[in-house]
mmCIF file of C-alpha atoms in Angstrom:
data_model
loop_
_atom_site.group_PDB
_atom_site.id
_atom_site.type_symbol
_atom_site.label_atom_id
_atom_site.label_comp_id
_atom_site.label_asym_id
_atom_site.label_seq_id
_atom_site.Cartn_x
_atom_site.Cartn_y
_atom_site.Cartn_z
ATOM 1 C CA MET A 1 -9.860 -29.270 -9.007
ATOM 2 C CA ALA A 2 -12.506 -29.155 -6.308
ATOM 3 C CA GLY A 3 -13.655 -25.982 -4.597
ATOM 4 C CA ARG A 4 -14.811 -22.720 -6.149
ATOM 5 C CA PRO A 5 -13.416 -22.006 -9.636
ATOM 6 C CA LEU A 6 -10.952 -19.130 -9.987
ATOM 7 C CA HIS A 7 -10.681 -16.936 -13.086
ATOM 8 C CA ALA A 8 -7.645 -14.745 -13.690
ATOM 9 C CA LEU A 9 -8.635 -11.452 -15.357
ATOM 10 C CA LEU A 10 -5.863 -9.672 -17.252
ATOM 11 C CA LEU A 11 -7.684 -6.396 -17.808
ATOM 12 C CA PRO A 12 -6.265 -2.856 -18.177
ATOM 13 C CA PRO A 13 -7.359 -0.663 -15.235
ATOM 14 C CA ALA A 14 -9.391 1.939 -17.137
ATOM 15 C CA ALA A 15 -10.503 0.226 -20.354
ATOM 16 C CA GLY A 16 -11.307 -3.008 -18.562
ATOM 17 C CA ALA A 17 -12.979 -1.446 -15.517
ATOM 18 C CA GLY A 18 -16.560 -2.156 -16.600
ATOM 19 C CA ARG A 19 -15.850 -5.791 -17.272
ATOM 20 C CA LEU A 20 -13.968 -6.191 -14.022
ATOM 21 C CA LEU A 21 -16.807 -4.527 -12.113
ATOM 22 C CA GLY A 22 -19.293 -7.004 -13.558
ATOM 23 C CA ALA A 23 -17.073 -9.981 -12.738
ATOM 24 C CA LEU A 24 -16.550 -8.645 -9.222
ATOM 25 C CA ALA A 25 -20.304 -8.262 -8.678
ATOM 26 C CA ALA A 26 -20.852 -11.867 -9.744
ATOM 27 C CA ALA A 27 -18.019 -13.060 -7.508
ATOM 28 C CA LEU A 28 -19.524 -11.242 -4.526
ATOM 29 C CA ASP A 29 -23.084 -12.494 -4.986
ATOM 30 C CA GLY A 30 -22.003 -16.037 -5.809
ATOM 31 C CA THR A 31 -23.335 -16.182 -9.367
ATOM 32 C CA GLY A 32 -19.854 -16.194 -10.891
ATOM 33 C CA PRO A 33 -16.401 -17.614 -10.183
ATOM 34 C CA ALA A 34 -13.896 -16.112 -7.806
ATOM 35 C CA ILE A 35 -11.608 -13.651 -9.571
ATOM 36 C CA LEU A 36 -7.881 -12.964 -9.628
ATOM 37 C CA PRO A 37 -7.338 -9.463 -11.111
ATOM 38 C CA LEU A 38 -3.941 -9.053 -12.772
ATOM 39 C CA ASP A 39 -2.365 -6.137 -14.628
ATOM 40 C CA PRO A 40 -1.633 -7.126 -18.250
ATOM 41 C CA ARG A 41 1.116 -4.484 -18.370
ATOM 42 C CA LEU A 42 3.281 -6.614 -16.092
ATOM 43 C CA PRO A 43 6.214 -8.382 -17.752
ATOM 44 C CA GLN A 44 5.146 -11.699 -19.236
ATOM 45 C CA ALA A 45 7.535 -13.551 -16.941
ATOM 46 C CA ARG A 46 5.894 -11.952 -13.900
ATOM 47 C CA VAL A 47 2.404 -12.869 -15.125
ATOM 48 C CA ALA A 48 3.606 -16.419 -15.654
ATOM 49 C CA ASP A 49 4.960 -16.527 -12.101
ATOM 50 C CA LEU A 50 1.630 -15.313 -10.701
ATOM 51 C CA LEU A 51 -0.370 -17.835 -12.697
ATOM 52 C CA GLN A 52 1.962 -20.581 -11.576
ATOM 53 C CA ALA A 53 1.653 -19.510 -7.939
ATOM 54 C CA PHE A 54 -2.130 -19.017 -7.848
ATOM 55 C CA SER A 55 -3.262 -21.677 -10.373
ATOM 56 C CA PRO A 56 -6.495 -20.192 -11.776
ATOM 57 C CA ASP A 57 -8.818 -22.511 -13.682
ATOM 58 C CA VAL A 58 -9.303 -20.029 -16.533
ATOM 59 C CA VAL A 59 -7.392 -17.012 -17.851
ATOM 60 C CA GLU A 60 -9.382 -14.190 -19.472
ATOM 61 C CA THR A 61 -7.945 -11.208 -21.344
ATOM 62 C CA PHE A 62 -9.306 -7.860 -22.488
ATOM 63 C CA GLU A 63 -9.872 -9.280 -25.961
ATOM 64 C CA GLY A 64 -12.393 -11.617 -24.394
ATOM 65 C CA THR A 65 -10.421 -14.758 -25.010
ATOM 66 C CA GLN A 66 -10.472 -17.499 -22.439
ATOM 67 C CA ARG A 67 -8.044 -20.319 -22.133
ATOM 68 C CA GLN A 68 -8.051 -23.207 -19.779
ATOM 69 C CA TYR A 69 -5.077 -22.979 -17.493
ATOM 70 C CA ARG A 70 -3.661 -26.264 -16.345
ATOM 71 C CA PRO A 71 -2.223 -25.716 -12.887
ATOM 72 C CA PRO A 72 0.531 -27.891 -11.473
ATOM 73 C CA ALA A 73 -0.323 -30.518 -8.904
ATOM 74 C CA LEU A 74 -0.964 -28.557 -5.745
ATOM 75 C CA ARG A 75 -0.233 -30.182 -2.453
ATOM 76 C CA ALA A 76 -0.094 -29.005 1.126
ATOM 77 C CA PRO A 77 2.885 -30.113 3.257
ATOM 78 C CA ASP A 78 0.824 -33.051 4.569
ATOM 79 C CA GLY A 79 0.117 -34.202 1.016
ATOM 80 C CA SER A 80 -3.515 -33.098 0.859
ATOM 81 C CA ALA A 81 -4.795 -31.130 -2.103
ATOM 82 C CA THR A 82 -5.246 -27.379 -1.629
ATOM 83 C CA ASP A 83 -8.617 -26.057 -2.820
ATOM 84 C CA LEU A 84 -9.989 -22.540 -2.996
ATOM 85 C CA PRO A 85 -12.415 -22.036 -0.085
ATOM 86 C CA ALA A 86 -16.007 -21.877 -1.298
ATOM 87 C CA ASP A 87 -16.613 -18.450 0.220
ATOM 88 C CA THR A 88 -13.624 -16.824 -1.524
ATOM 89 C CA ALA A 89 -14.668 -14.056 -3.926
ATOM 90 C CA VAL A 90 -11.265 -12.528 -4.749
ATOM 91 C CA VAL A 91 -7.649 -13.590 -4.712
ATOM 92 C CA ILE A 92 -5.485 -10.476 -4.681
ATOM 93 C CA ALA A 93 -1.786 -10.624 -5.461
ATOM 94 C CA THR A 94 0.580 -9.220 -2.875
ATOM 95 C CA SER A 95 4.293 -9.613 -2.397
ATOM 96 C CA GLY A 96 5.012 -7.419 0.621
ATOM 97 C CA SER A 97 8.701 -6.596 0.725
ATOM 98 C CA THR A 98 9.935 -10.046 -0.295
ATOM 99 C CA GLY A 99 8.923 -10.052 -3.942
ATOM 100 C CA GLU A 100 7.573 -13.593 -3.494
ATOM 101 C CA PRO A 101 4.035 -13.713 -4.922
ATOM 102 C CA LYS A 102 1.321 -14.382 -2.374
ATOM 103 C CA GLY A 103 -2.387 -14.510 -3.099
ATOM 104 C CA ALA A 104 -4.593 -13.238 -0.289
ATOM 105 C CA GLN A 105 -7.962 -15.037 -0.334
ATOM 106 C CA LEU A 106 -10.770 -12.602 0.497
ATOM 107 C CA SER A 107 -14.324 -13.709 1.141
ATOM 108 C CA ALA A 108 -17.362 -11.840 -0.135
ATOM 109 C CA ALA A 109 -18.419 -11.212 3.472
ATOM 110 C CA ALA A 110 -15.048 -9.655 4.335
ATOM 111 C CA LEU A 111 -15.009 -7.388 1.272
ATOM 112 C CA VAL A 112 -18.586 -6.205 1.753
ATOM 113 C CA HIS A 113 -18.071 -5.589 5.470
ATOM 114 C CA SER A 114 -14.978 -3.521 4.679
ATOM 115 C CA ALA A 115 -16.862 -1.452 2.095
ATOM 116 C CA ARG A 116 -19.870 -0.823 4.314
ATOM 117 C CA ALA A 117 -17.707 0.110 7.300
ATOM 118 C CA SER A 118 -15.732 2.527 5.135
ATOM 119 C CA LEU A 119 -18.825 4.186 3.703
ATOM 120 C CA SER A 120 -20.355 4.450 7.173
ATOM 121 C CA ARG A 121 -17.247 6.086 8.625
ATOM 122 C CA LEU A 122 -17.178 8.614 5.784
ATOM 123 C CA GLY A 123 -20.892 9.348 6.016
ATOM 124 C CA ALA A 124 -21.354 8.471 2.341
ATOM 125 C CA SER A 125 -24.821 8.371 0.826
ATOM 126 C CA PRO A 126 -26.206 5.870 -1.691
ATOM 127 C CA GLY A 127 -25.446 6.816 -5.283
ATOM 128 C CA GLU A 128 -22.336 8.886 -4.549
ATOM 129 C CA ARG A 129 -19.555 8.120 -7.023
ATOM 130 C CA TRP A 130 -15.912 7.267 -6.439
ATOM 131 C CA LEU A 131 -12.827 8.302 -8.391
ATOM 132 C CA CYS A 132 -10.208 5.562 -8.699
ATOM 133 C CA PRO A 133 -6.789 6.469 -10.156
ATOM 134 C CA LEU A 134 -5.234 3.336 -8.612
ATOM 135 C CA PRO A 135 -4.495 -0.063 -10.195
ATOM 136 C CA THR A 136 -7.566 -2.249 -9.821
ATOM 137 C CA SER A 137 -5.301 -5.281 -9.529
ATOM 138 C CA HIS A 138 -4.212 -3.894 -6.139
ATOM 139 C CA ILE A 139 -6.437 -4.004 -3.082
ATOM 140 C CA ALA A 140 -6.777 -0.200 -2.824
ATOM 141 C CA GLY A 141 -8.174 0.059 -6.343
ATOM 142 C CA LEU A 142 -10.325 -3.037 -5.998
ATOM 143 C CA GLY A 143 -11.693 -1.668 -2.728
ATOM 144 C CA VAL A 144 -13.029 1.361 -4.604
ATOM 145 C CA LEU A 145 -14.906 -0.999 -6.923
ATOM 146 C CA VAL A 146 -16.453 -2.875 -3.994
ATOM 147 C CA ARG A 147 -17.570 0.388 -2.356
ATOM 148 C CA SER A 148 -19.079 1.460 -5.674
ATOM 149 C CA LEU A 149 -21.075 -1.761 -5.923
ATOM 150 C CA VAL A 150 -22.319 -1.352 -2.355
ATOM 151 C CA THR A 151 -23.288 2.289 -2.828
ATOM 152 C CA GLY A 152 -24.882 1.625 -6.228
ATOM 153 C CA ALA A 153 -22.917 4.025 -8.435
ATOM 154 C CA ASP A 154 -20.399 3.276 -11.172
ATOM 155 C CA PRO A 155 -16.882 4.476 -10.309
ATOM 156 C CA VAL A 156 -14.648 6.562 -12.546
ATOM 157 C CA VAL A 157 -11.487 4.529 -13.097
ATOM 158 C CA THR A 158 -8.651 6.465 -14.676
ATOM 159 C CA GLU A 159 -4.928 6.141 -15.181
ATOM 160 C CA ARG A 160 -4.373 9.896 -15.160
ATOM 161 C CA LEU A 161 -5.611 12.639 -12.878
ATOM 162 C CA ASP A 162 -6.220 16.096 -14.374
ATOM 163 C CA PRO A 163 -5.533 18.758 -11.717
ATOM 164 C CA ALA A 164 -6.876 21.545 -13.931
ATOM 165 C CA ALA A 165 -10.256 19.920 -14.573
ATOM 166 C CA PRO A 166 -13.224 19.959 -12.187
ATOM 167 C CA GLY A 167 -13.135 17.010 -9.835
ATOM 168 C CA LEU A 168 -9.619 16.120 -11.042
ATOM 169 C CA GLY A 169 -11.094 15.194 -14.403
ATOM 170 C CA ALA A 170 -14.025 13.260 -12.955
ATOM 171 C CA PRO A 171 -16.796 15.770 -12.197
ATOM 172 C CA GLY A 172 -19.607 14.336 -10.161
ATOM 173 C CA CYS A 173 -17.391 12.156 -7.993
ATOM 174 C CA ALA A 174 -17.713 12.689 -4.258
ATOM 175 C CA TYR A 175 -14.812 10.547 -3.055
ATOM 176 C CA ALA A 176 -11.354 9.522 -4.211
ATOM 177 C CA SER A 177 -8.671 7.124 -3.086
ATOM 178 C CA LEU A 178 -5.072 8.248 -3.608
ATOM 179 C CA VAL A 179 -1.531 7.421 -2.562
ATOM 180 C CA PRO A 180 0.507 10.220 -0.925
ATOM 181 C CA THR A 181 2.495 10.937 -4.097
ATOM 182 C CA GLN A 182 -0.697 11.596 -6.049
ATOM 183 C CA LEU A 183 -2.026 13.897 -3.347
ATOM 184 C CA ARG A 184 1.216 15.868 -3.311
ATOM 185 C CA ARG A 185 1.235 16.270 -7.075
ATOM 186 C CA MET A 186 -2.367 17.428 -7.106
ATOM 187 C CA LEU A 187 -1.556 20.017 -4.453
ATOM 188 C CA ASP A 188 1.530 21.195 -6.329
ATOM 189 C CA ALA A 189 -0.579 21.603 -9.466
ATOM 190 C CA GLY A 190 -3.201 23.659 -7.647
ATOM 191 C CA ALA A 191 -6.028 21.136 -8.016
ATOM 192 C CA ASP A 192 -9.389 21.918 -6.431
ATOM 193 C CA LEU A 193 -9.368 19.177 -3.822
ATOM 194 C CA ALA A 194 -12.249 20.786 -1.943
ATOM 195 C CA ALA A 195 -14.568 19.624 -4.730
ATOM 196 C CA LEU A 196 -14.453 16.127 -3.242
ATOM 197 C CA ARG A 197 -16.306 15.257 -0.042
ATOM 198 C CA ALA A 198 -13.338 13.199 1.186
ATOM 199 C CA ILE A 199 -10.039 11.781 -0.037
ATOM 200 C CA LEU A 200 -8.720 8.503 1.331
ATOM 201 C CA VAL A 201 -4.911 8.476 1.383
ATOM 202 C CA GLY A 202 -2.964 5.307 2.111
ATOM 203 C CA GLY A 203 -0.502 2.799 0.739
ATOM 204 C CA ALA A 204 2.402 4.572 2.408
ATOM 205 C CA ALA A 205 3.116 6.841 5.355
ATOM 206 C CA VAL A 206 1.475 10.238 4.922
ATOM 207 C CA PRO A 207 3.610 13.130 6.230
ATOM 208 C CA ALA A 208 1.835 15.447 8.638
ATOM 209 C CA SER A 209 2.985 18.409 6.531
ATOM 210 C CA LEU A 210 1.206 16.963 3.476
ATOM 211 C CA ILE A 211 -2.007 16.416 5.434
ATOM 212 C CA ALA A 212 -1.841 19.951 6.787
ATOM 213 C CA ALA A 213 -1.270 21.434 3.324
ATOM 214 C CA ALA A 214 -4.150 19.462 1.836
ATOM 215 C CA ARG A 215 -6.509 20.467 4.623
ATOM 216 C CA ALA A 216 -5.429 24.078 4.285
ATOM 217 C CA ALA A 217 -6.468 23.786 0.622
ATOM 218 C CA GLY A 218 -9.938 22.730 1.721
ATOM 219 C CA ALA A 219 -9.574 18.965 1.336
ATOM 220 C CA ARG A 220 -11.024 16.476 3.791
ATOM 221 C CA VAL A 221 -8.159 13.997 3.991
ATOM 222 C CA VAL A 222 -8.622 10.661 5.745
ATOM 223 C CA THR A 223 -5.496 8.568 6.249
ATOM 224 C CA THR A 224 -5.912 4.820 5.988
ATOM 225 C CA TYR A 225 -3.939 1.833 7.191
ATOM 226 C CA GLY A 226 -4.377 -1.708 6.021
ATOM 227 C CA MET A 227 -3.162 -4.265 3.497
ATOM 228 C CA SER A 228 -4.353 -6.906 1.081
ATOM 229 C CA GLU A 229 -4.905 -9.348 3.945
ATOM 230 C CA THR A 230 -7.390 -6.953 5.600
ATOM 231 C CA CYS A 231 -9.366 -5.992 2.475
ATOM 232 C CA GLY A 232 -7.335 -2.780 2.317
ATOM 233 C CA GLY A 233 -7.637 0.132 4.707
ATOM 234 C CA CYS A 234 -9.284 -0.929 7.950
ATOM 235 C CA VAL A 235 -7.993 1.843 10.239
ATOM 236 C CA TYR A 236 -9.000 5.432 9.404
ATOM 237 C CA ASP A 237 -7.089 8.290 11.001
ATOM 238 C CA GLY A 238 -5.776 5.816 13.566
ATOM 239 C CA VAL A 239 -9.222 4.490 14.531
ATOM 240 C CA PRO A 240 -10.298 0.961 13.471
ATOM 241 C CA LEU A 241 -13.410 0.655 11.331
ATOM 242 C CA ASP A 242 -16.503 -0.887 12.919
ATOM 243 C CA GLY A 243 -15.849 -4.517 13.832
ATOM 244 C CA VAL A 244 -12.079 -4.280 13.349
ATOM 245 C CA GLN A 245 -9.773 -4.953 16.282
ATOM 246 C CA VAL A 246 -6.175 -3.763 16.533
ATOM 247 C CA ARG A 247 -3.523 -4.523 19.099
ATOM 248 C CA THR A 248 0.256 -4.681 19.272
ATOM 249 C CA GLY A 249 2.265 -7.733 20.258
ATOM 250 C CA GLU A 250 5.874 -8.590 20.907
ATOM 251 C CA GLY A 251 8.255 -5.980 19.566
ATOM 252 C CA GLY A 252 5.354 -3.676 18.720
ATOM 253 C CA ARG A 253 4.163 -5.933 15.871
ATOM 254 C CA ILE A 254 0.689 -4.807 14.791
ATOM 255 C CA ARG A 255 -2.083 -7.416 14.817
ATOM 256 C CA ILE A 256 -5.496 -7.071 13.202
ATOM 257 C CA GLY A 257 -8.632 -9.085 13.892
ATOM 258 C CA GLY A 258 -12.257 -9.017 12.858
ATOM 259 C CA PRO A 259 -14.461 -9.699 9.843
ATOM 260 C CA VAL A 260 -12.147 -8.074 7.260
ATOM 261 C CA VAL A 261 -9.264 -10.531 7.728
ATOM 262 C CA PHE A 262 -8.363 -12.875 4.863
ATOM 263 C CA SER A 263 -8.847 -16.640 4.978
ATOM 264 C CA GLY A 264 -5.300 -17.522 3.956
ATOM 265 C CA TYR A 265 -2.773 -17.423 1.128
ATOM 266 C CA ARG A 266 -3.612 -19.274 -2.059
ATOM 267 C CA ASN A 267 -1.746 -22.619 -2.182
ATOM 268 C CA ARG A 268 0.505 -21.593 0.731
ATOM 269 C CA PRO A 269 -0.743 -23.048 4.021
ATOM 270 C CA ASP A 270 2.786 -22.619 5.383
ATOM 271 C CA LEU A 271 2.704 -18.850 4.888
ATOM 272 C CA THR A 272 -0.844 -18.703 6.263
ATOM 273 C CA ALA A 273 0.217 -20.496 9.448
ATOM 274 C CA ALA A 274 3.096 -18.045 9.907
ATOM 275 C CA ALA A 275 0.856 -14.982 9.429
ATOM 276 C CA VAL A 276 -2.182 -15.967 11.500
ATOM 277 C CA ASP A 277 -2.158 -16.404 15.269
ATOM 278 C CA ASP A 278 -5.434 -17.430 16.906
ATOM 279 C CA ASP A 279 -7.570 -15.597 14.286
ATOM 280 C CA TRP A 280 -5.343 -12.503 14.413
ATOM 281 C CA PHE A 281 -3.442 -11.453 11.302
ATOM 282 C CA VAL A 282 0.134 -10.639 12.329
ATOM 283 C CA THR A 283 1.237 -7.810 10.060
ATOM 284 C CA SER A 284 4.790 -6.982 9.030
ATOM 285 C CA ASP A 285 4.453 -3.549 10.640
ATOM 286 C CA VAL A 286 5.397 -2.203 14.035
ATOM 287 C CA GLY A 287 3.615 0.536 15.926
ATOM 288 C CA ARG A 288 1.862 1.476 19.129
ATOM 289 C CA LEU A 289 -1.485 2.594 20.487
ATOM 290 C CA ASP A 290 -1.372 6.125 21.850
ATOM 291 C CA PRO A 291 -3.074 7.044 25.171
ATOM 292 C CA GLY A 292 -6.280 7.756 23.275
ATOM 293 C CA GLY A 293 -6.261 4.324 21.662
ATOM 294 C CA ARG A 294 -5.275 5.521 18.185
ATOM 295 C CA LEU A 295 -2.881 3.396 16.175
ATOM 296 C CA VAL A 296 0.479 4.966 15.381
ATOM 297 C CA VAL A 297 2.372 3.046 12.701
ATOM 298 C CA HIS A 298 6.159 3.273 12.781
ATOM 299 C CA GLY A 299 6.813 1.263 9.613
ATOM 300 C CA ARG A 300 7.594 -2.230 8.421
ATOM 301 C CA ALA A 301 9.580 -4.408 10.766
ATOM 302 C CA ASP A 302 11.822 -5.495 7.884
ATOM 303 C CA GLU A 303 12.450 -1.882 6.854
ATOM 304 C CA MET A 304 13.605 -0.733 10.263
ATOM 305 C CA ILE A 305 17.156 0.579 10.200
ATOM 306 C CA ASN A 306 19.484 -1.030 12.732
ATOM 307 C CA THR A 307 22.260 1.433 13.482
ATOM 308 C CA GLY A 308 24.587 0.362 16.260
ATOM 309 C CA GLY A 309 21.886 -1.855 17.769
ATOM 310 C CA GLU A 310 19.298 0.948 17.826
ATOM 311 C CA LYS A 311 16.153 0.695 15.671
ATOM 312 C CA VAL A 312 15.037 3.616 13.518
ATOM 313 C CA ALA A 313 11.694 3.839 11.682
ATOM 314 C CA PRO A 314 12.396 5.422 8.261
ATOM 315 C CA ALA A 315 8.852 6.737 7.822
ATOM 316 C CA GLU A 316 8.996 8.655 11.109
ATOM 317 C CA VAL A 317 12.243 10.358 10.159
ATOM 318 C CA ALA A 318 11.005 11.152 6.645
ATOM 319 C CA ALA A 319 7.847 12.736 8.060
ATOM 320 C CA ILE A 320 9.944 15.103 10.166
ATOM 321 C CA LEU A 321 12.202 15.980 7.254
ATOM 322 C CA GLU A 322 9.243 16.812 5.037
ATOM 323 C CA GLY A 323 8.194 19.417 7.561
ATOM 324 C CA CYS A 324 11.553 21.191 7.315
ATOM 325 C CA PRO A 325 12.093 24.374 5.272
ATOM 326 C CA GLY A 326 13.466 23.693 1.832
ATOM 327 C CA VAL A 327 12.326 20.065 1.700
ATOM 328 C CA HIS A 328 9.748 19.159 -0.931
ATOM 329 C CA GLU A 329 9.901 15.366 -0.520
ATOM 330 C CA ALA A 330 12.049 12.990 1.506
ATOM 331 C CA ALA A 331 12.729 9.304 1.893
ATOM 332 C CA VAL A 332 14.903 7.618 4.494
ATOM 333 C CA PHE A 333 16.684 4.287 4.181
ATOM 334 C CA GLY A 334 19.613 2.361 5.606
ATOM 335 C CA GLU A 335 22.977 2.016 3.901
ATOM 336 C CA PRO A 336 25.701 -0.443 4.912
ATOM 337 C CA ASP A 337 28.164 0.925 7.454
ATOM 338 C CA PRO A 338 31.321 -1.006 8.404
ATOM 339 C CA GLU A 339 31.140 0.009 12.061
ATOM 340 C CA TRP A 340 27.477 0.517 12.881
ATOM 341 C CA GLY A 341 25.852 -2.006 10.539
ATOM 342 C CA GLU A 342 23.655 0.589 8.877
ATOM 343 C CA ARG A 343 23.665 4.345 8.717
ATOM 344 C CA VAL A 344 20.557 6.471 8.392
ATOM 345 C CA THR A 345 20.538 8.133 4.977
ATOM 346 C CA ALA A 346 18.080 10.733 3.724
ATOM 347 C CA ALA A 347 17.210 11.330 0.082
ATOM 348 C CA VAL A 348 15.680 14.770 -0.344
ATOM 349 C CA VAL A 349 13.991 16.584 -3.208
ATOM 350 C CA PRO A 350 14.702 20.260 -2.439
ATOM 351 C CA THR A 351 12.015 22.869 -2.921
ATOM 352 C CA ASP A 352 14.624 25.024 -4.648
ATOM 353 C CA PRO A 353 17.513 23.049 -6.170
ATOM 354 C CA ALA A 354 19.634 26.186 -6.096
ATOM 355 C CA ALA A 355 19.226 26.490 -2.325
ATOM 356 C CA PRO A 356 18.910 22.971 -0.901
ATOM 357 C CA PRO A 357 18.601 22.307 2.830
ATOM 358 C CA GLY A 358 21.748 21.473 4.767
ATOM 359 C CA LEU A 359 22.412 18.190 6.521
ATOM 360 C CA ALA A 360 23.152 19.914 9.835
ATOM 361 C CA ASP A 361 19.749 21.622 9.860
ATOM 362 C CA LEU A 362 17.943 18.399 9.003
ATOM 363 C CA ARG A 363 19.781 16.479 11.697
ATOM 364 C CA ALA A 364 18.916 19.142 14.244
ATOM 365 C CA ALA A 365 15.235 18.971 13.302
ATOM 366 C CA VAL A 366 15.169 15.195 13.788
ATOM 367 C CA ARG A 367 17.078 15.373 17.077
ATOM 368 C CA ARG A 368 14.484 17.754 18.474
ATOM 369 C CA ARG A 369 11.809 15.069 18.140
ATOM 370 C CA MET A 370 13.633 11.735 18.105
ATOM 371 C CA PRO A 371 16.685 10.115 19.749
ATOM 372 C CA PRO A 372 20.067 11.211 18.358
ATOM 373 C CA HIS A 373 20.688 7.916 16.570
ATOM 374 C CA ALA A 374 17.653 8.592 14.336
ATOM 375 C CA ALA A 375 19.200 11.713 12.798
ATOM 376 C CA PRO A 376 20.383 11.085 9.221
ATOM 377 C CA LYS A 377 24.124 10.762 8.865
ATOM 378 C CA ALA A 378 24.115 11.257 5.110
ATOM 379 C CA LEU A 379 22.078 13.411 2.744
ATOM 380 C CA ILE A 380 21.550 12.764 -0.956
ATOM 381 C CA LEU A 381 19.865 15.399 -3.108
ATOM 382 C CA VAL A 382 17.664 13.923 -5.828
ATOM 383 C CA ALA A 383 15.331 15.237 -8.510
ATOM 384 C CA ALA A 384 12.589 12.771 -7.558
ATOM 385 C CA ILE A 385 11.986 10.005 -5.063
ATOM 386 C CA PRO A 386 11.725 6.666 -6.881
ATOM 387 C CA MET A 387 8.474 4.956 -6.005
ATOM 388 C CA LEU A 388 7.068 1.438 -5.967
ATOM 389 C CA PRO A 389 3.717 0.831 -7.733
ATOM 390 C CA SER A 390 2.073 0.998 -4.299
ATOM 391 C CA GLY A 391 3.186 4.612 -3.903
ATOM 392 C CA LYS A 392 5.837 3.835 -1.312
ATOM 393 C CA PRO A 393 9.475 4.945 -1.704
ATOM 394 C CA ASP A 394 11.619 2.252 -3.313
ATOM 395 C CA PRO A 395 14.686 1.841 -1.040
ATOM 396 C CA THR A 396 16.448 -0.458 -3.487
ATOM 397 C CA ALA A 397 16.123 2.093 -6.279
ATOM 398 C CA LEU A 398 17.338 4.836 -3.949
ATOM 399 C CA ARG A 399 20.483 2.868 -3.135
ATOM 400 C CA ASN A 400 21.082 2.137 -6.801
ATOM 401 C CA LEU A 401 20.552 5.582 -8.285
ATOM 402 C CA SER A 402 23.126 6.257 -10.978
ATOM 403 C CA GLY A 403 25.579 9.073 -10.723
ATOM 404 C CA ARG A 404 23.583 10.925 -13.369
ATOM 405 C CA ASP A 405 20.388 10.807 -11.300
ATOM 406 C CA ARG A 406 21.945 10.975 -7.877
ATOM 407 C CA GLY A 407 22.876 14.396 -6.588
ATOM 408 C CA PRO A 408 25.596 15.450 -4.176
ATOM 409 C CA ARG A 409 26.145 13.387 -1.034
ATOM 410 C CA ARG A 410 26.779 15.123 2.246
ATOM 411 C CA THR A 411 27.984 13.246 5.308
ATOM 412 C CA ALA A 412 27.831 14.412 8.902
ATOM 413 C CA PRO A 413 31.236 14.937 10.577
ATOM 414 C CA ASP A 414 30.138 12.556 13.347
ATOM 415 C CA ALA A 415 28.849 9.933 10.914
ATOM 416 C CA ALA A 416 30.456 7.207 12.969
ATOM 417 C CA GLY A 417 28.484 8.210 16.043
ATOM 418 C CA SER A 418 25.107 9.689 16.862
#
């Protein structure tokens, strides 16, 4: 196969971090092959699917073994062979909400620009270390490694945070990248978040109440927005990083342009053509720019709840609910409704299971800030919100909770209306 060689690296996040960091450095400076980081803990069938989809030339494991991988014949719709662009340093696996594997091709220039823009926005100094408790096969974790290479300090990659230890178990680190669930758990455990100069939080919507609580505890929290196709977070606290452009198109669909945008999906020119419009990456999210020019993200277009022809953004509703008394965590999703198509349903982890919040109070809180149709029509009390590996609530798991795990359901008297 012509083009730059691609090596799949099946390395555990913590134990394999040093080896991955070295391979990443070589991929960025051009002295080594492009890399495809994969999590060896994935089911074998899933790994096989990813290898089939992305066709690496070589597969490497933690044991150091290498085997030549013979990819299938790869052809574009016009019959031409599909090669890895020469400037590609990393192919990162992403599936979005479809579950279909897609490999975002990221150039060395895009990854380095993203890292430098991030460090500049944070005011980071050379030699400051990063804490990474995220999978390094995902763009958020890999982004920490790129920043570490740029700043010249080895990161601390861990699979477990220790809230009782200095620096969450990684003393000497100045920065960390977390998902909202991790931040909440660290707060609940009384961790000293002020020991870090800044904490990037992304991967899912971050409730305002969580940000406020973390800042009250002395943490400098910076919310991020981005995805694999943009080298991770490229909008900090609603403001694009240097060089990044953001605008909204038809239906509020968010578009991102600039030097951090990917070059296409591995072996899928059809998906690339559908996602790129005149050098702009068309995301799957909807949002708006506020009067000050800050980006406000409402959620994924394919996760919007359509109730009686009205669209509801689950993340917006959940953020309001998490600011209500008695609510520890909340997730909002749509359930089938014979009359209205979908009904807005809230799953809530109560602060005190013996005194959970009432549906009427939660509906009233939402109605004070959003249109009536956005108020949840059903409430399910749960012990924990099931999460995807990305840190986002898993709506499928919420709908399929067993009777043992799923608490009482409460339905509004006017469930058929607003």
